[in-house]
DNA sequence: GTAGGGTTAG
């Protein structure tokens, strides 16, 4: 960059600006754009006479504003430049699309993609990534299917991400075979990392290791994918062993510690987690991020060290977000600390006045503490707003199809069998000593959000029809052990 | 000369 700036200065001092040498100016514009110097790029752009500005110059300037890492809001500027352009190229459309996708304006990106007069695989890959990021895996697969005959490394990565997120290991394996054929066993490191992530997220740890172990080169992202996959499966000891190996090969980064701290939390490795968090900056030179705070609060909260977790939150250099506060709130609920819980909920209700879940939780907490007046006043507010809660869903991949369930729904063709299985499972877990915690079920039901107090039986029913349980029961009925299950539970289809 | 890819907490 320094060399570039000096070069620009010398261009100006030699007086070239008085004889508009547009090739030179265009090159300077490219240079500033490539370095992310928005203001300098804008200045040079303004210096180019209007008749000399071509579509590439306009698009380059758009790219400056649209590129990631810039503060939000610059997408408006990108669009303004786009609107000013007389002739828009496919690349200009793509820059705007990429900017919208990156800055979280998903709906805008979708509209743009539909509006585009022409598309190519770059635009489709951007849109696929946006779909995946927003959890719309089905739409992502739809686009990828259109691109099936022009797949390259980039598209394969997007495809693998979609597989990882939807748990579709069958398509993921197909992509693996395709990649091996396409690249004659010399797979790109990013595709290999995406493969590790896909296998690990789909629960195929040994397949993930098989890819990982034969890789000729591994970087920090590869290690992170492996560690995060193991962390997700709760393999605490394996993660810590692998971490020790990793630091001999590459320098760990912030993502590494998100995986390490998260697995410490889920495996109850409190001392190790605490140690990693404390030495994050001094030993590894990493400033704790919101994700690290979230993990360590979760770690301490789960273990019942509520005060320590709270003092970490209060001492945070960045503002705690919803995830961090909810982690501690959940711990308060588990360890029955009403005082701190109430305090956190008030904070959450203030921070997110439109999120009714916190109002519901706060109201329940007041009820439990016998403060019915306070509980009722919140209920009145909720009723007057007529709020509806969007039901959560769980899905399971069986026989090449994704089966999706929401709490209490009976839409699945095998619904009757699923509920029979559910009854049987509940009978078994009750016998094993499970007592449902119905305190938190006061409002949330399967009816889409009406606010009222359930009777004990209804509360238990709502809890037992939870979407995840339905998906698991369907899995038990439909996978390899299905014959045994049907026999054992007397279910016939 | 301008556009697209892999890893992140609950």
Short mmCIF file of C-alpha atoms (C1' of nucleotides) in Angstrom, two decimals:
data_model
loop_
_atom_site.label_atom_id
_atom_site.label_comp_id
_atom_site.label_asym_id
_atom_site.label_seq_id
_atom_site.Cartn_x
_atom_site.Cartn_y
_atom_site.Cartn_z
CA UNK A 1 0.00 0.00 0.00
CA UNK A 2 2.79 2.43 0.89
CA UNK A 3 4.35 1.84 -2.49
CA UNK A 4 0.97 2.42 -4.11
CA UNK A 5 0.38 5.69 -2.27
CA UNK A 6 3.85 6.94 -3.21
CA UNK A 7 3.19 5.99 -6.79
CA UNK A 8 -0.08 7.90 -6.75
CA UNK A 9 1.63 10.92 -5.20
CA UNK A 10 4.28 10.86 -7.90
CA UNK A 11 1.61 10.62 -10.61
CA UNK A 12 0.01 13.75 -9.20
CA UNK A 13 3.29 15.65 -8.80
CA UNK A 14 4.39 14.89 -12.32
CA UNK A 15 1.26 16.66 -13.44
CA UNK A 16 -0.54 13.79 -15.11
CA UNK A 17 -3.78 14.90 -13.53
CA UNK A 18 -3.95 17.86 -15.89
CA UNK A 19 -3.87 15.51 -18.87
CA UNK A 20 -6.48 12.94 -17.88
CA UNK A 21 -4.66 9.75 -18.56
CA UNK A 22 -7.58 7.53 -17.79
CA UNK A 23 -5.69 4.25 -18.00
CA UNK A 24 -3.43 5.44 -15.23
CA UNK A 25 -6.31 6.76 -13.15
CA UNK A 26 -8.21 3.53 -13.60
CA UNK A 27 -5.16 1.60 -12.43
CA UNK A 28 -4.87 3.83 -9.35
CA UNK A 29 -8.56 3.27 -8.66
CA UNK A 30 -8.01 -0.50 -8.85
CA UNK A 31 -5.08 -0.22 -6.48
CA UNK A 32 -7.03 1.66 -3.81
CA UNK A 33 -9.99 -0.66 -4.25
CA UNK A 34 -7.81 -3.74 -3.80
CA UNK A 35 -6.36 -2.23 -0.61
CA UNK A 36 -9.80 -1.37 0.74
CA UNK A 37 -9.05 2.40 0.83
CA UNK A 38 -12.60 3.53 0.14
CA UNK A 39 -12.06 7.28 0.50
CA UNK A 40 -8.98 7.39 -1.74
CA UNK A 41 -10.75 5.23 -4.31
CA UNK A 42 -13.75 7.56 -4.26
CA UNK A 43 -11.44 10.58 -4.72
CA UNK A 44 -9.70 9.05 -7.74
CA UNK A 45 -13.06 7.95 -9.14
CA UNK A 46 -14.35 11.52 -8.88
CA UNK A 47 -11.27 12.76 -10.73
CA UNK A 48 -11.99 10.63 -13.77
CA UNK A 49 -14.08 12.66 -16.24
CA UNK A 50 -17.59 11.28 -16.59
CA UNK A 51 -17.20 10.30 -20.22
CA UNK A 52 -14.10 8.27 -19.37
CA UNK A 53 -15.75 6.28 -16.58
CA UNK A 54 -16.63 2.84 -17.80
CA UNK A 55 -18.73 0.07 -16.24
CA UNK A 56 -15.64 -1.53 -14.71
CA UNK A 57 -14.74 1.71 -12.87
CA UNK A 58 -18.26 2.05 -11.50
CA UNK A 59 -18.29 -1.60 -10.49
CA UNK A 60 -14.89 -1.28 -8.82
CA UNK A 61 -16.19 1.61 -6.72
CA UNK A 62 -19.28 -0.39 -5.80
CA UNK A 63 -17.02 -3.24 -4.72
CA UNK A 64 -15.18 -0.89 -2.33
CA UNK A 65 -18.38 -0.15 -0.46
CA UNK A 66 -19.81 -3.64 -0.71
CA UNK A 67 -16.77 -5.54 0.50
CA UNK A 68 -17.07 -7.21 3.88
CA UNK A 69 -15.36 -5.96 6.99
CA UNK A 70 -16.82 -2.51 6.54
CA UNK A 71 -19.42 -1.10 8.89
CA UNK A 72 -23.00 -1.90 8.00
CA UNK A 73 -25.01 0.67 6.12
CA UNK A 74 -22.54 0.96 3.26
CA UNK A 75 -24.74 -1.36 1.26
CA UNK A 76 -27.00 1.68 0.76
CA UNK A 77 -24.09 3.55 -0.80
CA UNK A 78 -23.34 0.54 -2.98
CA UNK A 79 -26.91 0.55 -4.20
CA UNK A 80 -26.86 4.30 -4.80
CA UNK A 81 -23.81 3.91 -7.06
CA UNK A 82 -25.51 0.98 -8.76
CA UNK A 83 -28.62 3.10 -9.39
CA UNK A 84 -26.53 5.91 -10.86
CA UNK A 85 -24.91 3.59 -13.37
CA UNK A 86 -26.22 3.90 -16.91
CA UNK A 87 -24.91 0.54 -18.04
CA UNK A 88 -24.89 -2.27 -15.51
CA UNK A 89 -22.94 -5.41 -16.18
CA UNK A 90 -23.54 -8.87 -14.78
CA UNK A 91 -20.60 -8.19 -12.47
CA UNK A 92 -22.22 -4.99 -11.13
CA UNK A 93 -25.35 -6.96 -10.28
CA UNK A 94 -23.20 -9.63 -8.67
CA UNK A 95 -21.29 -7.09 -6.55
CA UNK A 96 -24.56 -5.71 -5.22
CA UNK A 97 -25.87 -9.20 -4.60
CA UNK A 98 -22.70 -10.22 -2.75
CA UNK A 99 -22.80 -7.04 -0.65
CA UNK A 100 -26.43 -7.63 0.32
CA UNK A 101 -25.75 -11.24 1.22
CA UNK A 102 -22.70 -10.38 3.28
CA UNK A 103 -24.36 -7.62 5.24
CA UNK A 104 -27.24 -9.78 6.29
CA UNK A 105 -29.82 -8.13 4.01
CA UNK A 106 -31.03 -11.55 3.01
CA UNK A 107 -34.44 -10.53 1.67
CA UNK A 108 -32.83 -7.83 -0.49
CA UNK A 109 -30.38 -10.39 -1.85
CA UNK A 110 -33.24 -12.71 -2.73
CA UNK A 111 -35.16 -9.95 -4.54
CA UNK A 112 -32.03 -8.91 -6.43
CA UNK A 113 -31.31 -12.46 -7.48
CA UNK A 114 -34.84 -12.76 -8.89
CA UNK A 115 -34.54 -9.36 -10.60
CA UNK A 116 -31.18 -10.04 -12.25
CA UNK A 117 -31.48 -9.97 -16.04
CA UNK A 118 -28.75 -12.59 -16.33
CA UNK A 119 -27.07 -15.02 -13.95
CA UNK A 120 -23.96 -17.10 -13.87
CA UNK A 121 -22.43 -19.53 -11.41
CA UNK A 122 -20.79 -16.77 -9.38
CA UNK A 123 -24.17 -15.18 -8.67
CA UNK A 124 -25.70 -18.59 -7.98
CA UNK A 125 -22.87 -19.48 -5.58
CA UNK A 126 -23.37 -16.21 -3.67
CA UNK A 127 -27.09 -16.85 -3.43
CA UNK A 128 -26.50 -20.45 -2.35
CA UNK A 129 -24.25 -19.24 0.46
CA UNK A 130 -26.92 -16.73 1.52
CA UNK A 131 -29.58 -19.45 1.55
CA UNK A 132 -27.36 -21.72 3.63
CA UNK A 133 -26.52 -18.94 6.08
CA UNK A 134 -30.21 -18.34 6.61
CA UNK A 135 -31.00 -22.00 7.08
CA UNK A 136 -32.87 -22.38 3.77
CA UNK A 137 -31.09 -25.55 2.77
CA UNK A 138 -33.84 -26.70 0.45
CA UNK A 139 -33.57 -23.55 -1.66
CA UNK A 140 -29.77 -23.89 -1.63
CA UNK A 141 -29.98 -27.42 -3.00
CA UNK A 142 -32.42 -26.19 -5.66
CA UNK A 143 -29.84 -23.72 -6.98
CA UNK A 144 -26.99 -26.20 -6.74
CA UNK A 145 -28.98 -28.68 -8.79
CA UNK A 146 -29.17 -26.09 -11.57
CA UNK A 147 -25.39 -25.81 -11.46
CA UNK A 148 -24.71 -29.52 -11.38
CA UNK A 149 -22.91 -29.64 -14.73
CA UNK A 150 -20.56 -26.76 -13.99
CA UNK A 151 -19.39 -27.57 -10.52
CA UNK A 152 -16.02 -26.28 -9.41
CA UNK A 153 -14.22 -26.05 -6.04
CA UNK A 154 -16.23 -23.06 -4.92
CA UNK A 155 -19.59 -24.64 -5.69
CA UNK A 156 -18.51 -27.90 -4.04
CA UNK A 157 -17.72 -25.99 -0.84
CA UNK A 158 -21.17 -24.40 -0.85
CA UNK A 159 -22.75 -27.75 -1.47
CA UNK A 160 -20.86 -29.34 1.40
CA UNK A 161 -21.90 -26.52 3.71
CA UNK A 162 -25.52 -27.15 2.81
CA UNK A 163 -25.03 -30.88 3.53
CA UNK A 164 -23.35 -30.13 6.85
CA UNK A 165 -26.13 -27.84 7.93
CA UNK A 166 -28.97 -30.12 6.92
CA UNK A 167 -27.28 -33.33 8.07
CA UNK A 168 -27.45 -34.76 4.56
CA UNK A 169 -24.51 -37.16 4.60
CA UNK A 170 -25.79 -39.02 1.54
CA UNK A 171 -25.44 -36.03 -0.78
CA UNK A 172 -22.25 -35.13 1.12
CA UNK A 173 -20.71 -38.50 0.26
CA UNK A 174 -21.75 -38.07 -3.35
CA UNK A 175 -19.93 -34.72 -3.41
CA UNK A 176 -16.88 -36.44 -1.90
CA UNK A 177 -16.81 -39.02 -4.70
CA UNK A 178 -17.40 -36.31 -7.29
CA UNK A 179 -14.54 -34.24 -5.85
CA UNK A 180 -12.15 -37.21 -5.93
CA UNK A 181 -13.00 -37.90 -9.59
CA UNK A 182 -12.91 -34.27 -10.60
CA UNK A 183 -9.63 -33.52 -8.94
CA UNK A 184 -7.91 -36.83 -9.51
CA UNK A 185 -7.24 -37.33 -5.81
CA UNK A 186 -5.66 -33.91 -5.40
CA UNK A 187 -8.45 -32.12 -3.62
CA UNK A 188 -8.25 -28.44 -2.80
CA UNK A 189 -7.56 -27.79 0.92
CA UNK A 190 -10.77 -25.80 1.30
CA UNK A 191 -12.87 -28.62 -0.16
CA UNK A 192 -11.15 -31.08 2.17
CA UNK A 193 -11.88 -28.83 5.14
CA UNK A 194 -15.51 -28.56 4.05
CA UNK A 195 -15.59 -32.38 3.82
CA UNK A 196 -14.27 -32.72 7.38
CA UNK A 197 -16.88 -30.25 8.56
CA UNK A 198 -19.65 -32.08 6.68
CA UNK A 199 -18.73 -35.54 8.03
CA UNK A 200 -18.27 -34.25 11.57
CA UNK A 201 -21.54 -32.28 11.58
CA UNK A 202 -23.34 -35.38 10.29
CA UNK A 203 -21.91 -37.37 13.19
CA UNK A 204 -19.42 -39.36 11.06
CA UNK A 205 -16.33 -38.59 13.12
CA UNK A 206 -14.34 -41.55 11.78
CA UNK A 207 -14.97 -40.42 8.17
CA UNK A 208 -13.91 -36.90 9.15
CA UNK A 209 -10.70 -38.31 10.64
CA UNK A 210 -10.10 -40.40 7.52
CA UNK A 211 -10.05 -37.21 5.40
CA UNK A 212 -8.08 -35.30 8.04
CA UNK A 213 -5.37 -37.94 8.48
CA UNK A 214 -4.45 -38.25 4.80
CA UNK A 215 -4.35 -34.54 4.02
CA UNK A 216 -0.98 -33.48 2.63
CA UNK A 217 -1.36 -30.01 4.15
CA UNK A 218 -3.46 -28.69 6.99
CA UNK A 219 -3.98 -25.13 8.11
CA UNK A 220 -5.62 -23.60 11.15
CA UNK A 221 -9.09 -23.75 9.55
CA UNK A 222 -8.69 -27.50 8.89
CA UNK A 223 -7.74 -28.12 12.52
CA UNK A 224 -10.60 -25.93 13.67
CA UNK A 225 -13.12 -27.88 11.57
CA UNK A 226 -11.91 -31.13 13.12
CA UNK A 227 -11.90 -29.70 16.66
CA UNK A 228 -15.34 -28.09 16.28
CA UNK A 229 -16.77 -31.33 14.92
CA UNK A 230 -15.42 -33.27 17.88
CA UNK A 231 -16.59 -30.55 20.26
CA UNK A 232 -20.08 -30.82 18.86
CA UNK A 233 -20.07 -34.55 19.61
CA UNK A 234 -18.90 -33.82 23.17
CA UNK A 235 -15.54 -35.59 22.78
CA UNK A 236 -13.73 -33.56 25.44
CA UNK A 237 -10.61 -35.66 25.87
CA UNK A 238 -10.09 -36.13 22.13
CA UNK A 239 -10.36 -32.36 21.57
CA UNK A 240 -7.77 -31.62 24.24
CA UNK A 241 -5.40 -34.30 22.87
CA UNK A 242 -5.81 -33.00 19.34
CA UNK A 243 -5.31 -29.42 20.53
CA UNK A 244 -1.95 -30.43 22.05
CA UNK A 245 -0.96 -31.91 18.67
CA UNK A 246 -2.26 -28.89 16.81
CA UNK A 247 -0.14 -26.29 18.61
CA UNK A 248 2.96 -28.15 17.49
CA UNK A 249 1.91 -27.70 13.86
CA UNK A 250 -0.05 -24.42 13.56
CA UNK A 251 -0.87 -21.35 15.66
CA UNK A 252 -4.37 -21.63 17.17
CA UNK A 253 -6.79 -18.75 16.59
CA UNK A 254 -10.00 -17.45 18.14
CA UNK A 255 -12.15 -20.15 16.48
CA UNK A 256 -9.89 -22.86 17.96
CA UNK A 257 -10.66 -21.63 21.45
CA UNK A 258 -14.36 -21.41 20.79
CA UNK A 259 -14.26 -25.16 20.09
CA UNK A 260 -11.95 -25.89 23.04
CA UNK A 261 -13.98 -23.85 25.55
CA UNK A 262 -17.26 -25.21 24.27
CA UNK A 263 -16.15 -28.82 24.67
CA UNK A 264 -14.83 -28.06 28.18
CA UNK A 265 -18.26 -26.72 29.03
CA UNK A 266 -20.15 -29.71 27.65
CA UNK A 267 -17.77 -32.26 29.16
CA UNK A 268 -17.65 -30.62 32.57
CA UNK A 269 -13.92 -29.86 32.29
CA UNK A 270 -14.27 -26.74 34.45
CA UNK A 271 -10.66 -26.28 35.55
CA UNK A 272 -9.24 -26.78 32.07
CA UNK A 273 -11.80 -24.40 30.56
CA UNK A 274 -11.12 -21.76 33.17
CA UNK A 275 -7.38 -22.13 32.55
CA UNK A 276 -7.75 -21.74 28.76
CA UNK A 277 -9.93 -18.66 29.18
CA UNK A 278 -7.50 -17.03 31.61
CA UNK A 279 -4.44 -17.66 29.43
CA UNK A 280 -6.14 -16.76 26.15
CA UNK A 281 -4.55 -13.33 25.89
CA UNK A 282 -1.31 -13.85 27.81
CA UNK A 283 -0.25 -17.14 26.21
CA UNK A 284 -1.92 -17.07 22.80
CA UNK A 285 -2.33 -13.33 22.19
CA UNK A 286 -6.06 -13.66 21.53
CA UNK A 287 -8.53 -11.07 22.81
CA UNK A 288 -11.59 -12.88 24.19
CA UNK A 289 -14.53 -12.55 21.77
CA UNK A 290 -18.23 -12.68 22.54
CA UNK A 291 -18.16 -16.40 21.61
CA UNK A 292 -15.43 -17.07 24.21
CA UNK A 293 -17.37 -15.20 26.87
CA UNK A 294 -20.46 -17.15 25.97
CA UNK A 295 -18.61 -20.47 26.35
CA UNK A 296 -16.97 -19.61 29.64
CA UNK A 297 -20.22 -18.28 31.13
CA UNK A 298 -21.90 -21.49 30.03
CA UNK A 299 -19.05 -23.56 31.49
CA UNK A 300 -19.17 -21.85 34.90
CA UNK A 301 -22.97 -21.60 34.93
CA UNK A 302 -23.49 -25.29 34.23
CA UNK A 303 -21.09 -26.16 37.03
CA UNK A 304 -23.03 -23.92 39.41
CA UNK A 305 -20.43 -21.15 39.73
CA UNK A 306 -23.03 -18.48 39.09
CA UNK A 307 -21.28 -15.63 40.88
CA UNK A 308 -18.04 -16.21 39.03
CA UNK A 309 -19.92 -16.30 35.74
CA UNK A 310 -21.73 -13.09 36.59
CA UNK A 311 -18.54 -11.30 37.56
CA UNK A 312 -17.03 -12.28 34.20
CA UNK A 313 -20.05 -10.79 32.42
CA UNK A 314 -19.87 -7.58 34.43
CA UNK A 315 -16.16 -7.26 33.66
CA UNK A 316 -16.56 -7.75 29.90
CA UNK A 317 -14.89 -5.17 27.70
CA UNK A 318 -17.52 -5.74 25.01
CA UNK A 319 -21.25 -5.50 25.64
CA UNK A 320 -22.77 -8.89 26.58
CA UNK A 321 -25.27 -10.11 23.99
CA UNK A 322 -28.36 -12.26 24.19
CA UNK A 323 -26.45 -15.55 24.04
CA UNK A 324 -24.21 -14.67 26.98
CA UNK A 325 -27.08 -13.50 29.17
CA UNK A 326 -29.28 -16.46 28.26
CA UNK A 327 -26.45 -18.88 29.12
CA UNK A 328 -26.34 -17.51 32.64
CA UNK A 329 -30.12 -17.31 32.83
CA UNK A 330 -30.41 -21.01 31.96
CA UNK A 331 -27.88 -21.76 34.68
CA UNK A 332 -29.95 -19.70 37.14
CA UNK A 333 -32.97 -21.73 36.24
CA UNK A 334 -31.12 -25.05 36.68
CA UNK A 335 -29.48 -24.02 39.94
CA UNK A 336 -32.62 -22.22 41.20
CA UNK A 337 -31.13 -18.76 41.67
CA UNK A 338 -34.29 -16.67 41.34
CA UNK A 339 -32.73 -13.38 42.37
CA UNK A 340 -30.03 -13.31 39.69
CA UNK A 341 -32.42 -14.86 37.18
CA UNK A 342 -34.95 -12.09 37.68
CA UNK A 343 -32.26 -9.47 37.28
CA UNK A 344 -31.02 -11.03 34.01
CA UNK A 345 -34.51 -11.38 32.61
CA UNK A 346 -35.28 -7.73 33.27
CA UNK A 347 -32.13 -6.87 31.35
CA UNK A 348 -33.15 -9.14 28.49
CA UNK A 349 -36.69 -7.79 28.38
CA UNK A 350 -35.25 -4.27 28.17
CA UNK A 351 -32.75 -5.23 25.48
CA UNK A 352 -35.24 -7.16 23.38
CA UNK A 353 -38.70 -5.71 24.07
CA UNK A 354 -40.15 -7.50 21.04
CA UNK A 355 -38.92 -10.93 22.03
CA UNK A 356 -41.83 -12.34 23.97
CA UNK A 357 -39.95 -15.39 25.22
CA UNK A 358 -38.28 -13.33 27.93
CA UNK A 359 -41.59 -11.82 29.00
CA UNK A 360 -42.97 -15.34 29.31
CA UNK A 361 -39.97 -16.55 31.29
CA UNK A 362 -40.07 -13.51 33.57
CA UNK A 363 -43.77 -13.99 34.16
CA UNK A 364 -43.21 -17.65 35.02
CA UNK A 365 -40.45 -16.77 37.39
CA UNK A 366 -42.71 -14.30 39.19
CA UNK A 367 -45.42 -16.96 39.45
CA UNK A 368 -42.97 -19.43 40.92
CA UNK A 369 -41.88 -16.87 43.49
CA UNK A 370 -45.53 -16.22 44.39
CA UNK A 371 -45.51 -12.70 42.93
CA UNK A 372 -48.75 -13.17 41.04
CA UNK A 373 -49.50 -9.48 40.56
CA UNK A 374 -46.29 -8.95 38.67
CA UNK A 375 -46.77 -12.14 36.69
CA UNK A 376 -50.31 -11.14 35.69
CA UNK A 377 -49.35 -7.66 34.57
CA UNK A 378 -46.85 -9.15 32.10
CA UNK A 379 -49.45 -11.62 30.87
CA UNK A 380 -51.88 -8.77 30.22
CA UNK A 381 -49.28 -6.97 28.11
CA UNK A 382 -48.61 -10.13 26.11
CA UNK A 383 -52.30 -10.79 25.53
CA UNK A 384 -52.95 -7.24 24.38
CA UNK A 385 -50.20 -7.56 21.81
CA UNK A 386 -51.62 -10.81 20.50
CA UNK A 387 -48.15 -12.22 20.08
CA UNK A 388 -47.53 -15.47 18.29
CA UNK A 389 -44.44 -17.53 18.90
CA UNK A 390 -42.84 -19.08 15.83
CA UNK A 391 -42.63 -22.80 16.61
CA UNK A 392 -39.19 -24.37 16.51
CA UNK A 393 -38.63 -27.39 14.29
CA UNK A 394 -36.43 -30.48 14.31
CA UNK A 395 -35.60 -32.50 11.25
CA UNK A 396 -34.13 -35.90 10.59
CA UNK A 397 -32.67 -37.30 7.41
CA UNK A 398 -34.07 -40.73 6.63
CA UNK A 399 -34.09 -42.61 3.32
CA UNK A 400 -32.85 -39.68 1.25
CA UNK A 401 -35.55 -37.36 2.57
CA UNK A 402 -35.66 -34.73 5.26
CA UNK A 403 -38.54 -35.16 7.69
CA UNK A 404 -39.38 -32.02 9.64
CA UNK A 405 -41.37 -31.85 12.90
CA UNK A 406 -42.68 -29.03 15.05
CA UNK A 407 -43.90 -29.45 18.61
CA UNK A 408 -47.18 -31.35 18.77
CA UNK A 409 -47.74 -31.55 15.02
CA UNK A 410 -49.54 -34.50 13.49
CA UNK A 411 -48.80 -33.76 9.85
CA UNK A 412 -46.46 -36.66 9.21
CA UNK A 413 -48.08 -39.62 7.41
CA UNK A 414 -46.70 -41.97 10.08
CA UNK A 415 -47.86 -39.68 12.84
CA UNK A 416 -49.86 -42.35 14.63
CA UNK A 417 -46.89 -44.71 14.92
CA UNK A 418 -44.61 -41.86 15.96
CA UNK A 419 -46.88 -40.94 18.86
CA UNK A 420 -47.16 -44.59 19.90
CA UNK A 421 -43.41 -44.78 19.98
CA UNK A 422 -43.31 -41.52 21.92
CA UNK A 423 -45.68 -42.91 24.56
CA UNK A 424 -43.53 -45.98 24.90
CA UNK A 425 -40.32 -43.97 25.19
CA UNK A 426 -41.86 -41.70 27.82
CA UNK A 427 -43.03 -44.72 29.80
CA UNK A 428 -39.47 -46.05 29.71
CA UNK A 429 -37.75 -42.82 30.70
CA UNK A 430 -40.24 -42.31 33.53
CA UNK A 431 -39.41 -45.80 34.79
CA UNK A 432 -35.77 -44.79 34.61
CA UNK A 433 -36.55 -41.92 36.97
CA UNK A 434 -37.22 -38.97 34.65
CA UNK A 435 -39.51 -36.27 36.03
CA UNK A 436 -40.56 -33.61 33.50
CA UNK A 437 -39.83 -30.03 34.54
CA UNK A 438 -43.10 -28.36 33.66
CA UNK A 439 -42.43 -25.04 35.38
CA UNK A 440 -41.09 -23.51 32.19
CA UNK A 441 -44.01 -24.72 30.08
CA UNK A 442 -46.64 -22.37 31.33
CA UNK A 443 -47.26 -20.56 28.06
CA UNK A 444 -45.41 -22.23 25.27
CA UNK A 445 -47.53 -24.85 23.64
CA UNK A 446 -48.12 -26.38 20.26
CA UNK A 447 -50.99 -24.14 19.29
CA UNK A 448 -48.91 -21.32 17.86
CA UNK A 449 -48.72 -18.97 20.77
CA UNK A 450 -51.98 -18.33 22.65
CA UNK A 451 -51.11 -17.27 26.15
CA UNK A 452 -52.78 -19.20 28.87
CA UNK A 453 -51.97 -21.40 31.79
CA UNK A 454 -51.96 -25.08 30.94
CA UNK A 455 -53.21 -27.72 33.32
CA UNK A 456 -50.53 -30.10 34.61
CA UNK A 457 -51.48 -32.81 32.14
CA UNK A 458 -51.45 -30.44 29.19
CA UNK A 459 -48.09 -29.04 30.24
CA UNK A 460 -46.61 -32.50 30.34
CA UNK A 461 -48.13 -33.27 26.97
CA UNK A 462 -46.59 -30.16 25.43
CA UNK A 463 -43.22 -31.11 26.86
CA UNK A 464 -43.43 -34.67 25.59
CA UNK A 465 -44.45 -33.71 22.07
CA UNK A 466 -41.38 -31.52 21.71
CA UNK A 467 -40.25 -31.50 18.08
CA UNK A 468 -36.89 -33.12 18.78
CA UNK A 469 -38.54 -36.08 20.52
CA UNK A 470 -40.85 -36.57 17.55
CA UNK A 471 -37.89 -36.59 15.16
CA UNK A 472 -36.00 -39.09 17.33
CA UNK A 473 -39.02 -41.37 17.57
CA UNK A 474 -39.48 -41.27 13.82
CA UNK A 475 -35.78 -42.13 13.50
CA UNK A 476 -36.18 -45.09 15.84
CA UNK A 477 -39.06 -46.32 13.71
CA UNK A 478 -37.37 -45.85 10.36
CA UNK A 479 -33.69 -46.70 10.68
CA UNK A 480 -31.82 -49.98 10.80
CA UNK A 481 -33.15 -50.99 14.21
CA UNK A 482 -36.71 -50.32 13.04
CA UNK A 483 -37.63 -54.01 12.76
CA UNK A 484 -36.53 -54.57 16.32
CA UNK A 485 -38.36 -51.47 17.56
CA UNK A 486 -41.59 -52.42 15.84
CA UNK A 487 -41.36 -55.86 17.34
CA UNK A 488 -40.45 -54.59 20.79
CA UNK A 489 -43.18 -51.96 20.92
CA UNK A 490 -45.83 -53.90 19.02
CA UNK A 491 -46.14 -51.32 16.24
CA UNK A 492 -47.38 -52.41 12.82
CA UNK A 493 -47.46 -50.32 9.69
"C1'" DG B 1 -8.65 -3.99 -14.75
"C1'" DT B 2 -14.43 -5.25 -11.47
"C1'" DA B 3 -17.94 -10.54 -8.66
"C1'" DG B 4 -18.09 -16.35 -5.61
"C1'" DG B 5 -15.39 -20.95 -1.44
"C1'" DG B 6 -13.69 -24.17 4.06
"C1'" DT B 7 -13.75 -23.42 10.70
"C1'" DT B 8 -17.13 -19.98 15.64
"C1'" DA B 9 -20.77 -19.73 21.33
"C1'" DG B 10 -26.83 -21.25 23.05
#
